[in-house]
PDB file of C-alpha atoms (C1' of nucleotides) in Angstrom:
ATOM      1  CA  MET A   1      29.741   6.739  -9.686  1.00 95.00           C
ATOM      2  CA  LYS A   2      26.352   7.028 -11.361  1.00 96.00           C
ATOM      3  CA  ILE A   3      23.072   5.651 -10.090  1.00 97.00           C
ATOM      4  CA  GLY A   4      23.304   2.367 -12.011  1.00 97.00           C
ATOM      5  CA  GLU A   5      26.579   1.460 -10.323  1.00 97.00           C
ATOM      6  CA  LEU A   6      25.296   2.505  -6.907  1.00 97.00           C
ATOM      7  CA  SER A   7      22.239   0.371  -7.524  1.00 97.00           C
ATOM      8  CA  LYS A   8      24.340  -2.697  -8.251  1.00 96.00           C
ATOM      9  CA  LYS A   9      26.690  -2.139  -5.308  1.00 96.00           C
ATOM     10  CA  SER A  10      23.905  -1.493  -2.837  1.00 96.00           C
ATOM     11  CA  GLY A  11      21.344  -3.969  -4.065  1.00 95.00           C
ATOM     12  CA  CYS A  12      18.687  -1.248  -4.149  1.00 96.00           C
ATOM     13  CA  SER A  13      16.940  -0.643  -7.444  1.00 96.00           C
ATOM     14  CA  ILE A  14      17.504   2.630  -9.263  1.00 97.00           C
ATOM     15  CA  GLN A  15      13.908   3.651  -8.667  1.00 96.00           C
ATOM     16  CA  THR A  16      14.223   2.875  -4.992  1.00 97.00           C
ATOM     17  CA  ILE A  17      17.294   5.089  -4.667  1.00 97.00           C
ATOM     18  CA  ARG A  18      15.458   7.972  -6.310  1.00 97.00           C
ATOM     19  CA  PHE A  19      12.452   7.226  -4.121  1.00 97.00           C
ATOM     20  CA  TYR A  20      14.545   7.425  -0.948  1.00 97.00           C
ATOM     21  CA  GLU A  21      15.975  10.719  -2.123  1.00 96.00           C
ATOM     22  CA  LYS A  22      12.506  12.107  -2.689  1.00 94.00           C
ATOM     23  CA  GLN A  23      11.486  10.958   0.777  1.00 94.00           C
ATOM     24  CA  ASP A  24      14.428  12.914   2.240  1.00 94.00           C
ATOM     25  CA  LEU A  25      15.823   9.687   3.559  1.00 94.00           C
ATOM     26  CA  PHE A  26      18.849   9.798   1.312  1.00 93.00           C
ATOM     27  CA  GLU A  27      20.647  13.079   0.793  1.00 93.00           C
ATOM     28  CA  ALA A  28      20.364  14.660  -2.666  1.00 93.00           C
ATOM     29  CA  CYS A  29      23.779  14.285  -4.281  1.00 95.00           C
ATOM     30  CA  ASN A  30      25.763  16.346  -6.760  1.00 95.00           C
ATOM     31  CA  ARG A  31      24.844  16.297 -10.410  1.00 96.00           C
ATOM     32  CA  SER A  32      26.996  15.969 -13.515  1.00 95.00           C
ATOM     33  CA  GLU A  33      26.807  18.487 -16.351  1.00 94.00           C
ATOM     34  CA  GLY A  34      24.131  16.380 -17.993  1.00 94.00           C
ATOM     35  CA  ASN A  35      22.128  16.329 -14.735  1.00 96.00           C
ATOM     36  CA  TYR A  36      23.100  12.757 -13.811  1.00 97.00           C
ATOM     37  CA  ARG A  37      23.338  11.937 -10.099  1.00 97.00           C
ATOM     38  CA  ILE A  38      26.957  11.441  -9.000  1.00 97.00           C
ATOM     39  CA  TYR A  39      27.640   9.392  -5.855  1.00 97.00           C
ATOM     40  CA  ASP A  40      30.702   8.491  -3.778  1.00 95.00           C
ATOM     41  CA  ALA A  41      31.619   5.898  -1.166  1.00 95.00           C
ATOM     42  CA  SER A  42      29.765   7.715   1.586  1.00 95.00           C
ATOM     43  CA  SER A  43      26.552   7.491  -0.445  1.00 96.00           C
ATOM     44  CA  LEU A  44      27.008   3.741  -0.580  1.00 96.00           C
ATOM     45  CA  ARG A  45      27.538   3.567   3.172  1.00 95.00           C
ATOM     46  CA  ALA A  46      24.433   5.657   3.810  1.00 96.00           C
ATOM     47  CA  LEU A  47      22.352   3.523   1.484  1.00 96.00           C
ATOM     48  CA  ARG A  48      23.551   0.331   3.128  1.00 96.00           C
ATOM     49  CA  PHE A  49      22.512   1.694   6.501  1.00 96.00           C
ATOM     50  CA  ILE A  50      19.042   2.347   5.144  1.00 97.00           C
ATOM     51  CA  LYS A  51      18.903  -1.105   3.618  1.00 96.00           C
ATOM     52  CA  GLN A  52      19.942  -2.719   6.859  1.00 95.00           C
ATOM     53  CA  CYS A  53      17.181  -0.856   8.663  1.00 96.00           C
ATOM     54  CA  ARG A  54      14.588  -1.799   6.056  1.00 96.00           C
ATOM     55  CA  SER A  55      15.586  -5.447   6.379  1.00 94.00           C
ATOM     56  CA  LEU A  56      14.538  -5.088  10.030  1.00 95.00           C
ATOM     57  CA  ASP A  57      11.201  -3.764   8.736  1.00 95.00           C
ATOM     58  CA  LEU A  58      11.773  -0.322  10.208  1.00 96.00           C
ATOM     59  CA  THR A  59       9.598   2.265   8.483  1.00 95.00           C
ATOM     60  CA  ILE A  60      11.032   5.173   6.537  1.00 96.00           C
ATOM     61  CA  ILE A  61       9.928   7.522   9.291  1.00 95.00           C
ATOM     62  CA  GLU A  62      11.695   5.414  11.898  1.00 95.00           C
ATOM     63  CA  ILE A  63      14.848   5.348   9.796  1.00 96.00           C
ATOM     64  CA  LYS A  64      14.706   9.127   9.536  1.00 95.00           C
ATOM     65  CA  GLN A  65      14.571   9.284  13.321  1.00 93.00           C
ATOM     66  CA  LEU A  66      17.604   7.022  13.540  1.00 94.00           C
ATOM     67  CA  LEU A  67      19.520   9.150  11.056  1.00 94.00           C
ATOM     68  CA  ASP A  68      18.577  12.233  12.968  1.00 93.00           C
ATOM     69  CA  THR A  69      19.854  10.676  16.184  1.00 94.00           C
ATOM     70  CA  LYS A  70      23.064   9.608  14.456  1.00 93.00           C
ATOM     71  CA  ASN A  71      23.748  13.252  13.726  1.00 92.00           C
ATOM     72  CA  ASN A  72      23.940  14.010  17.433  1.00 92.00           C
ATOM     73  CA  PRO A  73      26.774  11.739  18.598  1.00 92.00           C
ATOM     74  CA  ASP A  74      26.852  13.179  22.112  1.00 91.00           C
ATOM     75  CA  LYS A  75      23.185  12.763  22.895  1.00 92.00           C
ATOM     76  CA  SER A  76      21.697   9.737  24.602  1.00 92.00           C
ATOM     77  CA  CYS A  77      21.055   6.657  22.470  1.00 93.00           C
ATOM     78  CA  SER A  78      18.015   5.620  24.477  1.00 92.00           C
ATOM     79  CA  SER A  79      15.602   6.519  21.680  1.00 92.00           C
ATOM     80  CA  VAL A  80      17.447   4.082  19.413  1.00 94.00           C
ATOM     81  CA  ASN A  81      17.248   1.304  21.963  1.00 93.00           C
ATOM     82  CA  ASN A  82      13.587   2.044  22.628  1.00 93.00           C
ATOM     83  CA  LEU A  83      12.781   1.952  18.943  1.00 94.00           C
ATOM     84  CA  ILE A  84      14.365  -1.469  18.504  1.00 94.00           C
ATOM     85  CA  HIS A  85      12.727  -2.744  21.653  1.00 93.00           C
ATOM     86  CA  GLN A  86       9.284  -1.501  20.650  1.00 93.00           C
ATOM     87  CA  HIS A  87       9.752  -2.962  17.205  1.00 94.00           C
ATOM     88  CA  MET A  88      10.526  -6.328  18.760  1.00 95.00           C
ATOM     89  CA  VAL A  89       7.356  -6.104  20.842  1.00 94.00           C
ATOM     90  CA  ASP A  90       5.356  -5.356  17.696  1.00 94.00           C
ATOM     91  CA  VAL A  91       6.890  -8.272  15.795  1.00 95.00           C
ATOM     92  CA  THR A  92       6.171 -10.603  18.709  1.00 95.00           C
ATOM     93  CA  HIS A  93       2.591  -9.419  18.738  1.00 95.00           C
ATOM     94  CA  ARG A  94       2.236  -9.939  15.013  1.00 95.00           C
ATOM     95  CA  ILE A  95       3.616 -13.451  15.284  1.00 96.00           C
ATOM     96  CA  ALA A  96       0.995 -14.265  17.917  1.00 95.00           C
ATOM     97  CA  GLU A  97      -1.748 -12.963  15.632  1.00 95.00           C
ATOM     98  CA  LEU A  98      -0.499 -15.054  12.738  1.00 96.00           C
ATOM     99  CA  GLU A  99      -0.235 -18.155  14.931  1.00 96.00           C
ATOM    100  CA  GLU A 100      -3.873 -17.725  15.839  1.00 95.00           C
ATOM    101  CA  LEU A 101      -4.796 -17.241  12.200  1.00 95.00           C
ATOM    102  CA  LYS A 102      -2.852 -20.349  11.303  1.00 95.00           C
ATOM    103  CA  LEU A 103      -4.809 -22.335  13.864  1.00 95.00           C
ATOM    104  CA  THR A 104      -8.120 -21.107  12.463  1.00 94.00           C
ATOM    105  CA  LEU A 105      -7.016 -21.927   8.933  1.00 94.00           C
ATOM    106  CA  SER A 106      -5.940 -25.370   9.965  1.00 94.00           C
ATOM    107  CA  GLU A 107      -9.312 -26.077  11.607  1.00 93.00           C
ATOM    108  CA  MET A 108     -10.965 -24.795   8.501  1.00 93.00           C
ATOM    109  CA  ALA A 109      -8.836 -26.949   6.219  1.00 92.00           C
ATOM    110  CA  SER A 110      -9.676 -30.084   8.135  1.00 93.00           C
ATOM    111  CA  ALA A 111     -13.395 -29.421   7.651  1.00 93.00           C
ATOM    112  CA  CYS A 112     -13.068 -30.579   4.059  1.00 92.00           C
ATOM    113  CA  THR A 113     -10.069 -32.698   3.197  1.00 89.00           C
ATOM    114  CA  ASP A 114     -11.561 -34.584   0.287  1.00 88.00           C
ATOM    115  CA  ASP A 115     -12.907 -33.458  -3.042  1.00 89.00           C
ATOM    116  CA  ARG A 116     -16.621 -32.769  -2.639  1.00 91.00           C
ATOM    117  CA  LYS A 117     -19.186 -30.685  -4.387  1.00 93.00           C
ATOM    118  CA  VAL A 118     -19.319 -26.979  -3.581  1.00 93.00           C
ATOM    119  CA  LYS A 119     -22.670 -27.273  -1.829  1.00 91.00           C
ATOM    120  CA  GLU A 120     -21.234 -29.907   0.516  1.00 91.00           C
ATOM    121  CA  CYS A 121     -17.901 -28.234   1.125  1.00 94.00           C
ATOM    122  CA  GLY A 122     -17.031 -28.078   4.814  1.00 93.00           C
ATOM    123  CA  VAL A 123     -14.784 -25.067   4.357  1.00 94.00           C
ATOM    124  CA  LEU A 124     -17.508 -22.998   2.733  1.00 93.00           C
ATOM    125  CA  GLN A 125     -19.944 -24.059   5.440  1.00 92.00           C
ATOM    126  CA  LEU A 126     -17.575 -22.776   8.099  1.00 92.00           C
ATOM    127  CA  LEU A 127     -17.156 -19.534   6.211  1.00 92.00           C
ATOM    128  CA  GLU A 128     -20.913 -18.987   6.256  1.00 89.00           C
ATOM    129  CA  LYS A 129     -20.984 -18.814  10.039  1.00 80.00           C
TER     130      LYS A 129
ATOM    131  CA  MET B   1     -32.475  -1.136   5.731  1.00 95.00           C
ATOM    132  CA  LYS B   2     -30.170   1.717   4.813  1.00 96.00           C
ATOM    133  CA  ILE B   3     -26.399   1.627   4.787  1.00 97.00           C
ATOM    134  CA  GLY B   4     -25.988   2.972   8.311  1.00 96.00           C
ATOM    135  CA  GLU B   5     -27.967   0.116   9.779  1.00 96.00           C
ATOM    136  CA  LEU B   6     -26.155  -2.470   7.661  1.00 97.00           C
ATOM    137  CA  SER B   7     -22.889  -0.977   8.814  1.00 97.00           C
ATOM    138  CA  LYS B   8     -23.841  -1.389  12.478  1.00 96.00           C
ATOM    139  CA  LYS B   9     -25.210  -4.904  12.009  1.00 96.00           C
ATOM    140  CA  SER B  10     -22.215  -6.100   9.995  1.00 95.00           C
ATOM    141  CA  GLY B  11     -19.433  -4.286  11.780  1.00 95.00           C
ATOM    142  CA  CYS B  12     -18.146  -2.950   8.463  1.00 96.00           C
ATOM    143  CA  SER B  13     -17.844   0.810   8.113  1.00 96.00           C
ATOM    144  CA  ILE B  14     -20.109   2.599   5.670  1.00 97.00           C
ATOM    145  CA  GLN B  15     -17.148   3.464   3.478  1.00 96.00           C
ATOM    146  CA  THR B  16     -16.005  -0.143   3.464  1.00 97.00           C
ATOM    147  CA  ILE B  17     -19.415  -1.328   2.295  1.00 97.00           C
ATOM    148  CA  ARG B  18     -19.378   1.165  -0.562  1.00 97.00           C
ATOM    149  CA  PHE B  19     -15.785   0.164  -1.297  1.00 96.00           C
ATOM    150  CA  TYR B  20     -16.713  -3.531  -1.551  1.00 97.00           C
ATOM    151  CA  GLU B  21     -19.531  -2.622  -3.893  1.00 96.00           C
ATOM    152  CA  LYS B  22     -17.180  -0.660  -6.112  1.00 94.00           C
ATOM    153  CA  GLN B  23     -14.786  -3.617  -6.158  1.00 94.00           C
ATOM    154  CA  ASP B  24     -17.642  -5.842  -7.377  1.00 93.00           C
ATOM    155  CA  LEU B  25     -17.260  -7.912  -4.254  1.00 94.00           C
ATOM    156  CA  PHE B  26     -20.635  -6.945  -2.929  1.00 93.00           C
ATOM    157  CA  GLU B  27     -23.599  -6.790  -5.266  1.00 92.00           C
ATOM    158  CA  ALA B  28     -25.004  -3.344  -6.047  1.00 93.00           C
ATOM    159  CA  CYS B  29     -28.364  -3.149  -4.299  1.00 95.00           C
ATOM    160  CA  ASN B  30     -31.636  -1.387  -5.007  1.00 95.00           C
ATOM    161  CA  ARG B  31     -31.945   2.324  -4.446  1.00 96.00           C
ATOM    162  CA  SER B  32     -34.673   4.373  -2.811  1.00 95.00           C
ATOM    163  CA  GLU B  33     -36.298   7.303  -4.574  1.00 93.00           C
ATOM    164  CA  GLY B  34     -33.711   9.590  -3.073  1.00 94.00           C
ATOM    165  CA  ASN B  35     -30.911   7.334  -4.338  1.00 96.00           C
ATOM    166  CA  TYR B  36     -30.202   5.752  -0.955  1.00 97.00           C
ATOM    167  CA  ARG B  37     -28.931   2.161  -0.933  1.00 97.00           C
ATOM    168  CA  ILE B  38     -31.570  -0.254   0.401  1.00 97.00           C
ATOM    169  CA  TYR B  39     -30.437  -3.604   1.788  1.00 97.00           C
ATOM    170  CA  ASP B  40     -32.133  -6.742   3.096  1.00 95.00           C
ATOM    171  CA  ALA B  41     -31.172  -9.763   5.184  1.00 94.00           C
ATOM    172  CA  SER B  42     -29.354 -11.432   2.314  1.00 95.00           C
ATOM    173  CA  SER B  43     -27.090  -8.398   1.979  1.00 96.00           C
ATOM    174  CA  LEU B  44     -26.146  -8.811   5.611  1.00 96.00           C
ATOM    175  CA  ARG B  45     -25.370 -12.495   5.097  1.00 95.00           C
ATOM    176  CA  ALA B  46     -23.220 -11.731   2.063  1.00 96.00           C
ATOM    177  CA  LEU B  47     -21.351  -9.025   3.905  1.00 96.00           C
ATOM    178  CA  ARG B  48     -20.712 -11.308   6.864  1.00 96.00           C
ATOM    179  CA  PHE B  49     -19.246 -13.905   4.533  1.00 96.00           C
ATOM    180  CA  ILE B  50     -16.871 -11.305   3.159  1.00 97.00           C
ATOM    181  CA  LYS B  51     -15.946 -10.188   6.650  1.00 96.00           C
ATOM    182  CA  GLN B  52     -15.255 -13.738   7.737  1.00 96.00           C
ATOM    183  CA  CYS B  53     -12.960 -14.211   4.745  1.00 96.00           C
ATOM    184  CA  ARG B  54     -11.153 -10.940   5.408  1.00 96.00           C
ATOM    185  CA  SER B  55     -10.593 -11.986   9.010  1.00 95.00           C
ATOM    186  CA  LEU B  56      -8.657 -14.907   7.532  1.00 95.00           C
ATOM    187  CA  ASP B  57      -6.620 -12.355   5.578  1.00 95.00           C
ATOM    188  CA  LEU B  58      -7.933 -13.561   2.237  1.00 96.00           C
ATOM    189  CA  THR B  59      -7.537 -10.898  -0.421  1.00 95.00           C
ATOM    190  CA  ILE B  60     -10.449  -9.346  -2.230  1.00 96.00           C
ATOM    191  CA  ILE B  61      -9.507 -11.244  -5.365  1.00 95.00           C
ATOM    192  CA  GLU B  62      -9.459 -14.531  -3.466  1.00 95.00           C
ATOM    193  CA  ILE B  63     -12.858 -13.751  -1.959  1.00 96.00           C
ATOM    194  CA  LYS B  64     -14.189 -13.063  -5.437  1.00 95.00           C
ATOM    195  CA  GLN B  65     -12.966 -16.493  -6.482  1.00 94.00           C
ATOM    196  CA  LEU B  66     -14.723 -18.056  -3.495  1.00 94.00           C
ATOM    197  CA  LEU B  67     -17.964 -16.243  -4.307  1.00 95.00           C
ATOM    198  CA  ASP B  68     -17.667 -17.352  -7.886  1.00 93.00           C
ATOM    199  CA  THR B  69     -17.211 -20.942  -6.767  1.00 94.00           C
ATOM    200  CA  LYS B  70     -20.177 -20.660  -4.413  1.00 93.00           C
ATOM    201  CA  ASN B  71     -22.358 -19.849  -7.384  1.00 92.00           C
ATOM    202  CA  ASN B  72     -21.653 -23.275  -8.856  1.00 93.00           C
ATOM    203  CA  PRO B  73     -22.947 -25.618  -6.149  1.00 92.00           C
ATOM    204  CA  ASP B  74     -22.444 -28.738  -8.225  1.00 92.00           C
ATOM    205  CA  LYS B  75     -18.830 -28.158  -9.155  1.00 93.00           C
ATOM    206  CA  SER B  76     -15.888 -29.485  -7.199  1.00 93.00           C
ATOM    207  CA  CYS B  77     -14.843 -27.584  -4.088  1.00 93.00           C
ATOM    208  CA  SER B  78     -11.172 -28.443  -4.508  1.00 93.00           C
ATOM    209  CA  SER B  79     -10.240 -24.866  -5.461  1.00 92.00           C
ATOM    210  CA  VAL B  80     -11.672 -23.702  -2.139  1.00 94.00           C
ATOM    211  CA  ASN B  81      -9.680 -26.272  -0.210  1.00 94.00           C
ATOM    212  CA  ASN B  82      -6.534 -25.458  -2.172  1.00 93.00           C
ATOM    213  CA  LEU B  83      -6.942 -21.766  -1.502  1.00 94.00           C
ATOM    214  CA  ILE B  84      -7.203 -22.304   2.250  1.00 94.00           C
ATOM    215  CA  HIS B  85      -4.301 -24.713   2.207  1.00 93.00           C
ATOM    216  CA  GLN B  86      -2.060 -22.397   0.213  1.00 93.00           C
ATOM    217  CA  HIS B  87      -2.997 -19.547   2.491  1.00 94.00           C
ATOM    218  CA  MET B  88      -1.953 -21.590   5.485  1.00 94.00           C
ATOM    219  CA  VAL B  89       1.372 -22.339   3.828  1.00 94.00           C
ATOM    220  CA  ASP B  90       1.891 -18.617   3.231  1.00 94.00           C
ATOM    221  CA  VAL B  91       1.025 -17.727   6.820  1.00 95.00           C
ATOM    222  CA  THR B  92       3.413 -20.389   8.090  1.00 95.00           C
ATOM    223  CA  HIS B  93       6.132 -18.991   5.895  1.00 94.00           C
ATOM    224  CA  ARG B  94       5.491 -15.456   7.100  1.00 95.00           C
ATOM    225  CA  ILE B  95       5.655 -16.587  10.719  1.00 96.00           C
ATOM    226  CA  ALA B  96       9.065 -18.134  10.064  1.00 95.00           C
ATOM    227  CA  GLU B  97      10.296 -14.890   8.535  1.00 95.00           C
ATOM    228  CA  LEU B  98       9.071 -12.894  11.491  1.00 96.00           C
ATOM    229  CA  GLU B  99      10.654 -15.339  13.945  1.00 96.00           C
ATOM    230  CA  GLU B 100      13.978 -14.791  12.239  1.00 95.00           C
ATOM    231  CA  LEU B 101      13.480 -11.048  12.312  1.00 95.00           C
ATOM    232  CA  LYS B 102      12.643 -11.250  15.990  1.00 95.00           C
ATOM    233  CA  LEU B 103      15.894 -13.079  16.648  1.00 95.00           C
ATOM    234  CA  THR B 104      17.898 -10.442  14.805  1.00 94.00           C
ATOM    235  CA  LEU B 105      16.138  -7.686  16.696  1.00 94.00           C
ATOM    236  CA  SER B 106      16.780  -9.393  19.985  1.00 94.00           C
ATOM    237  CA  GLU B 107      20.505  -9.728  19.245  1.00 93.00           C
ATOM    238  CA  MET B 108      20.511  -6.119  18.233  1.00 93.00           C
ATOM    239  CA  ALA B 109      18.738  -5.021  21.389  1.00 92.00           C
ATOM    240  CA  SER B 110      21.218  -6.803  23.609  1.00 93.00           C
ATOM    241  CA  ALA B 111      24.086  -4.911  21.967  1.00 92.00           C
ATOM    242  CA  CYS B 112      23.115  -1.836  23.944  1.00 92.00           C
ATOM    243  CA  THR B 113      20.994  -2.364  27.008  1.00 88.00           C
ATOM    244  CA  ASP B 114      22.089   0.689  28.967  1.00 87.00           C
ATOM    245  CA  ASP B 115      21.815   4.383  28.234  1.00 89.00           C
ATOM    246  CA  ARG B 116      24.950   5.455  26.387  1.00 91.00           C
ATOM    247  CA  LYS B 117      25.895   8.247  24.044  1.00 92.00           C
ATOM    248  CA  VAL B 118      24.914   7.904  20.405  1.00 93.00           C
ATOM    249  CA  LYS B 119      28.523   7.491  19.252  1.00 91.00           C
ATOM    250  CA  GLU B 120      28.947   4.537  21.604  1.00 90.00           C
ATOM    251  CA  CYS B 121      25.592   2.901  20.939  1.00 93.00           C
ATOM    252  CA  GLY B 122      25.923  -0.807  20.250  1.00 93.00           C
ATOM    253  CA  VAL B 123      22.701  -0.924  18.256  1.00 94.00           C
ATOM    254  CA  LEU B 124      23.821   1.788  15.856  1.00 93.00           C
ATOM    255  CA  GLN B 125      27.178   0.070  15.468  1.00 92.00           C
ATOM    256  CA  LEU B 126      25.444  -3.129  14.419  1.00 92.00           C
ATOM    257  CA  LEU B 127      23.290  -1.210  11.985  1.00 92.00           C
ATOM    258  CA  GLU B 128      26.396   0.192  10.299  1.00 89.00           C
ATOM    259  CA  LYS B 129      27.542  -3.274   9.307  1.00 80.00           C
TER     260      LYS B 129
ATOM    261  C1'  DG C   1     -39.446  25.932   7.504  1.00 62.02           C
ATOM    262  C1'  DT C   2     -35.466  24.797   9.392  1.00 62.02           C
ATOM    263  C1'  DT C   3     -32.246  22.088  11.947  1.00 62.02           C
ATOM    264  C1'  DG C   4     -29.710  17.940  12.340  1.00 62.02           C
ATOM    265  C1'  DA C   5     -28.768  13.388  11.012  1.00 62.02           C
ATOM    266  C1'  DC C   6     -28.027  10.638   7.249  1.00 62.02           C
ATOM    267  C1'  DT C   7     -26.523   9.586   2.643  1.00 62.02           C
ATOM    268  C1'  DC C   8     -24.629  10.514  -1.978  1.00 62.02           C
ATOM    269  C1'  DT C   9     -20.404  10.855  -5.342  1.00 62.02           C
ATOM    270  C1'  DA C  10     -15.843  11.929  -6.242  1.00 62.02           C
ATOM    271  C1'  DT C  11     -11.385  12.569  -4.827  1.00 62.02           C
ATOM    272  C1'  DA C  12      -7.130  12.252  -2.044  1.00 62.02           C
ATOM    273  C1'  DC C  13      -4.417   9.746   1.184  1.00 62.02           C
ATOM    274  C1'  DT C  14      -1.898   5.792   3.519  1.00 62.02           C
ATOM    275  C1'  DA C  15       3.300   2.505   2.780  1.00 62.02           C
ATOM    276  C1'  DA C  16       7.053   1.331   0.169  1.00 62.02           C
ATOM    277  C1'  DA C  17       8.102   0.650  -3.513  1.00 62.02           C
ATOM    278  C1'  DT C  18       7.537  -0.752  -8.835  1.00 62.02           C
ATOM    279  C1'  DA C  19       6.492   0.314 -13.630  1.00 62.02           C
ATOM    280  C1'  DT C  20       5.946   3.218 -17.404  1.00 62.02           C
ATOM    281  C1'  DA C  21       6.182   7.129 -20.965  1.00 62.02           C
ATOM    282  C1'  DG C  22       8.678  10.313 -23.249  1.00 62.02           C
ATOM    283  C1'  DA C  23      12.703  13.026 -23.346  1.00 62.02           C
ATOM    284  C1'  DC C  24      17.597  13.732 -22.772  1.00 62.02           C
ATOM    285  C1'  DT C  25      22.753  12.258 -22.218  1.00 62.02           C
ATOM    286  C1'  DT C  26      26.487   9.433 -22.822  1.00 62.02           C
ATOM    287  C1'  DT C  27      29.098   5.665 -24.754  1.00 62.02           C
ATOM    288  C1'  DA C  28      30.534   2.479 -28.274  1.00 62.02           C
ATOM    289  C1'  DC C  29      31.333   1.354 -32.706  1.00 62.02           C
ATOM    290  C1'  DA C  30      31.492   1.605 -37.898  1.00 62.02           C
TER     291       DA C  30
ATOM    292  C1'  DT D   1      31.523  11.924 -37.694  1.00 62.02           C
ATOM    293  C1'  DG D   2      27.214   9.798 -37.402  1.00 62.02           C
ATOM    294  C1'  DT D   3      24.297   6.821 -35.267  1.00 62.02           C
ATOM    295  C1'  DA D   4      22.527   3.255 -32.404  1.00 62.02           C
ATOM    296  C1'  DA D   5      22.320   1.387 -27.865  1.00 62.02           C
ATOM    297  C1'  DA D   6      22.528   1.958 -23.106  1.00 62.02           C
ATOM    298  C1'  DG D   7      21.888   4.773 -19.371  1.00 62.02           C
ATOM    299  C1'  DT D   8      19.573   8.442 -17.027  1.00 62.02           C
ATOM    300  C1'  DC D   9      16.107  12.142 -16.247  1.00 62.02           C
ATOM    301  C1'  DT D  10      11.257  13.712 -14.455  1.00 62.02           C
ATOM    302  C1'  DA D  11       6.593  12.923 -13.830  1.00 62.02           C
ATOM    303  C1'  DT D  12       2.891   9.993 -13.329  1.00 62.02           C
ATOM    304  C1'  DA D  13       0.202   5.651 -12.418  1.00 62.02           C
ATOM    305  C1'  DT D  14      -0.258   1.380 -10.004  1.00 62.02           C
ATOM    306  C1'  DT D  15      -0.357  -1.825  -6.083  1.00 62.02           C
ATOM    307  C1'  DT D  16      -3.654  -3.187  -1.122  1.00 62.02           C
ATOM    308  C1'  DA D  17      -7.634  -2.515   1.608  1.00 62.02           C
ATOM    309  C1'  DG D  18      -9.431   0.545   3.160  1.00 62.02           C
ATOM    310  C1'  DT D  19      -9.967   5.644   5.579  1.00 62.02           C
ATOM    311  C1'  DA D  20     -10.938  10.557   5.316  1.00 62.02           C
ATOM    312  C1'  DT D  21     -12.754  14.505   3.313  1.00 62.02           C
ATOM    313  C1'  DA D  22     -15.541  18.079   0.603  1.00 62.02           C
ATOM    314  C1'  DG D  23     -19.595  19.552  -1.091  1.00 62.02           C
ATOM    315  C1'  DA D  24     -24.115  18.413  -2.281  1.00 62.02           C
ATOM    316  C1'  DG D  25     -28.496  16.223  -1.693  1.00 62.02           C
ATOM    317  C1'  DT D  26     -32.310  13.697   1.259  1.00 62.02           C
ATOM    318  C1'  DC D  27     -35.107  12.782   5.105  1.00 62.02           C
ATOM    319  C1'  DA D  28     -37.358  13.128   9.724  1.00 62.02           C
ATOM    320  C1'  DA D  29     -38.714  15.747  13.608  1.00 62.02           C
ATOM    321  C1'  DC D  30     -40.033  19.798  15.708  1.00 62.02           C
TER     322       DC D  30
END
DNA sequence: GTTGACTCTATACTAAATATAGACTTTACA
DNA sequence: TGTAAAGTCTATATTTAGTATAGAGTCAAC
């Protein structure tokens, strides 16, 4: 199949597929006589793996590490488990940051709930501090 | 004062100050004979306002809008209040997304808590799906 | 007069795509 | 068979909010 079909089946845009290839995340495939990329079912599987990882917000570098680990079936999988665990810690941390931000924003919002003039705006006054 | 002093007093790096100036977020100041930027107390106040806004994760464009509004003291402040409100909605939404991601990651993590071989790794098996 | 600290501009880099230009290939249809 | 449309190619620019660097110029102290 050509890149347009792979794009539809995988849900990744054509540009994204080419981008992953350039990043060495997605193996360069065979080319047709007219230099078109030709993919098969295994390409689709590989791309879906990448997409799954990206949906977990893993970075391209992290996905490369996972792929590298996958190529050594007899080695320990602890690096995989650590990566997921660390990622969960990071997400938890980010949530806490955003919760704090949300609190600040909510305090700020309640400093000016009605429609005043700019020079009397409670929000702007808080921002000056 | 010169840019190094402003940087220390504001907590913004020298490059960041120059960057804000280039983005028209921070007014271009006077220059010394040797072409050094010369700032005063009002520069520091302006920079602190920007920093406060950035700490709320407002974008540079949004901060520009706020500054623009500030320059019209007699107009309505409703755009300011709307901006903060919308930002809070966005943050709330992002938190929900991250909470869902955290759940997925936690399910994933529990698929392989011990140290196995790569080919038996529960996390990798989930990622294949 | 020279050393060292400071500042200047311009440029490249980060992440993960997305968008575009301009050229080439393939397919469909008259 | 000719041509128009659709698909694909590479290379480059753009996005965000800075950070990092090179190479040059300025200033203060000794």
